[in-house]
XYZ file of C-alpha atoms in Angstrom:
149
model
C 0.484 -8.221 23.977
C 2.012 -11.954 24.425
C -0.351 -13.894 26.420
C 0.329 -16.997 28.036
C -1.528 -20.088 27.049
C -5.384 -20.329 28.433
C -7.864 -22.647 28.080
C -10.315 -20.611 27.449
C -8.975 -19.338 24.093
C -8.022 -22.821 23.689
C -10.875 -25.338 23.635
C -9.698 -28.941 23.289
C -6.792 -27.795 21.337
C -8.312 -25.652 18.884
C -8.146 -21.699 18.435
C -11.766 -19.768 20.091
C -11.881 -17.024 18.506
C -14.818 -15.247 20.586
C -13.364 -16.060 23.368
C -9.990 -14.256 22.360
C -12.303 -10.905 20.912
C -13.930 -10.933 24.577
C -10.945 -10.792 26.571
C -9.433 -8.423 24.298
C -12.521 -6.522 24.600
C -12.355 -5.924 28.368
C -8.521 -5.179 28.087
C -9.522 -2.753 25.845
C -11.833 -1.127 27.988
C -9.857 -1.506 30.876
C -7.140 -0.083 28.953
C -8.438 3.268 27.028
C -10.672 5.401 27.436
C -11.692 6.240 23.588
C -11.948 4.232 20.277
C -8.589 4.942 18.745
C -6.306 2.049 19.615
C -5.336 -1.152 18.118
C -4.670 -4.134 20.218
C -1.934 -6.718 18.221
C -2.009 -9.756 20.665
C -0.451 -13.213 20.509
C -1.986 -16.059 22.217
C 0.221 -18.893 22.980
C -1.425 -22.140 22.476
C -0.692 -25.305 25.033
C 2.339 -26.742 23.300
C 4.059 -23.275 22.671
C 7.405 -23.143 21.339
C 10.108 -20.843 19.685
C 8.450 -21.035 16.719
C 5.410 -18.851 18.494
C 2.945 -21.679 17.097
C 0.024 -19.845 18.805
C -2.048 -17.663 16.727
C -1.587 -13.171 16.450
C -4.926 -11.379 16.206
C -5.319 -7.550 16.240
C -8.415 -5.738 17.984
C -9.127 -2.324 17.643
C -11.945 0.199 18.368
C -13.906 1.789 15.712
C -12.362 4.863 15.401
C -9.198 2.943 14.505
C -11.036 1.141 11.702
C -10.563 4.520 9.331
C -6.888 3.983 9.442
C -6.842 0.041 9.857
C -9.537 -0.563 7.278
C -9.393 -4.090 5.527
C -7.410 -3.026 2.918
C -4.525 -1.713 5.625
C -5.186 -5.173 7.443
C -4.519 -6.746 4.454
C -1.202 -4.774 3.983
C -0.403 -5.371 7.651
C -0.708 -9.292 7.380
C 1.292 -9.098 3.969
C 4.289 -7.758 5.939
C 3.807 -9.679 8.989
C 4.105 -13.180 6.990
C 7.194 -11.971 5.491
C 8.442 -10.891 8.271
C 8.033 -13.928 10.513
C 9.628 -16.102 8.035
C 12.699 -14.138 8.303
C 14.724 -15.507 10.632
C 17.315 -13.527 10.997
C 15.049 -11.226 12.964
C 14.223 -11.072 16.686
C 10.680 -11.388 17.745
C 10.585 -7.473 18.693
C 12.395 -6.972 15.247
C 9.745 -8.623 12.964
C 6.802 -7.001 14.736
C 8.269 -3.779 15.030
C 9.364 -4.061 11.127
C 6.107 -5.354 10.461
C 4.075 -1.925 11.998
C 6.979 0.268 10.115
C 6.425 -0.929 6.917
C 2.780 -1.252 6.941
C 2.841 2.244 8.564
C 5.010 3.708 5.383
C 2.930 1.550 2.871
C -0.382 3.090 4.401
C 0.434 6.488 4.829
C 2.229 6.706 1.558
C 0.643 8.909 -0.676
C 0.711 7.703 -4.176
C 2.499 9.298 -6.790
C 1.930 7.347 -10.089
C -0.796 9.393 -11.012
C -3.770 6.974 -10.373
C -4.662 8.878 -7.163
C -8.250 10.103 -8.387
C -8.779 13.030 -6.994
C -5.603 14.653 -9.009
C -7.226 12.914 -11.965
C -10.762 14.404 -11.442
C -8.556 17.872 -11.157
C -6.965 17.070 -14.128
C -10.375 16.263 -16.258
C -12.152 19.551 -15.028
C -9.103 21.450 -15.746
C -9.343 20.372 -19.185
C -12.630 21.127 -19.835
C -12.526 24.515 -18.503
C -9.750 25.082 -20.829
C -11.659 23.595 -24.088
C -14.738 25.847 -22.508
C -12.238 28.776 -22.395
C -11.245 28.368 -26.154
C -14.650 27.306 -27.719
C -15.612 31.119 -25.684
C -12.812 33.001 -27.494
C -13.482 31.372 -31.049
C -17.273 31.665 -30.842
C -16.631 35.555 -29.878
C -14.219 36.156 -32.850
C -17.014 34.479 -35.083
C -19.181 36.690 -33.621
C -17.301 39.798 -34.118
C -16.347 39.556 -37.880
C -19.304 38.865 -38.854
C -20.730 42.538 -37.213
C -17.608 44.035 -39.005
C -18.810 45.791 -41.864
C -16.678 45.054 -45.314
């Protein structure tokens, strides 16, 4: 959402951030009927310009939150800075390159072996296996020493 400058948000200049979660509260409400949406609004502030000097803020509903954790936030802001310095990109450009990339860097799942449930696998696997061999070389113990001579 781009939202035109209000006063509201705005108190003597300076950014309200309540009042910004309230309204995007009832547009969310207004908007959907479950707890699975994000909101990414701008708010323009009084003396507006190209430069969108106004201040982005995302809102979402809790059911989003297992996707758009903090960590994904964090990821998501990463991209939008770098983004919005870029400017040899549109406005649509850099937000739409911003969701992309945080979308691929999100969803990515990681291949460079830290991921730790292949590494709790990997761990019982072994064990089973040194379980497995300790079995077979306590059984051939155990069966030439019944052999008779």
């Amino acid at each position: 959402m781009l939202l035109e400058y209000d006063p509201s948000v705005w108190i003597n200049g300076e950014w309200n951030e309540n009042a910004a979660e309230e309204y995007l509260a009832q547009v969310y409400n207004d908007t959907f009927s479950d707890n699975g949406h994000m909101i990414f609004a701008y708010f323009a502030c009084e003396n507006d310009s190209e430069d969108m000097d106004g201040t982005f803020y995302l809102y979402y509903g809790s059911a989003a939150y297992s996707i758009m954790d903090h960590e994904a936030e964090t990821i998501f802001w990463s991209y939008f800075d770098m983004n919005y310095n870029n400017l040899d990109l549109s406005i649509a450009e850099f937000i739409g390159q911003t969701f992309r990339e945080t979308a691929d860097n999100i969803m990515h799942i990681s291949t460079d072996g830290n991921n730790p449930l292949i590494t709790a696998a990997v761990v019982f696997a072994v064990i089973c296996v040194i379980v497995v061999i300790i079995g077979i070389i306590v059984a051939k113990k155990a069966n030439t020493r019944e052999e008779p001579l």
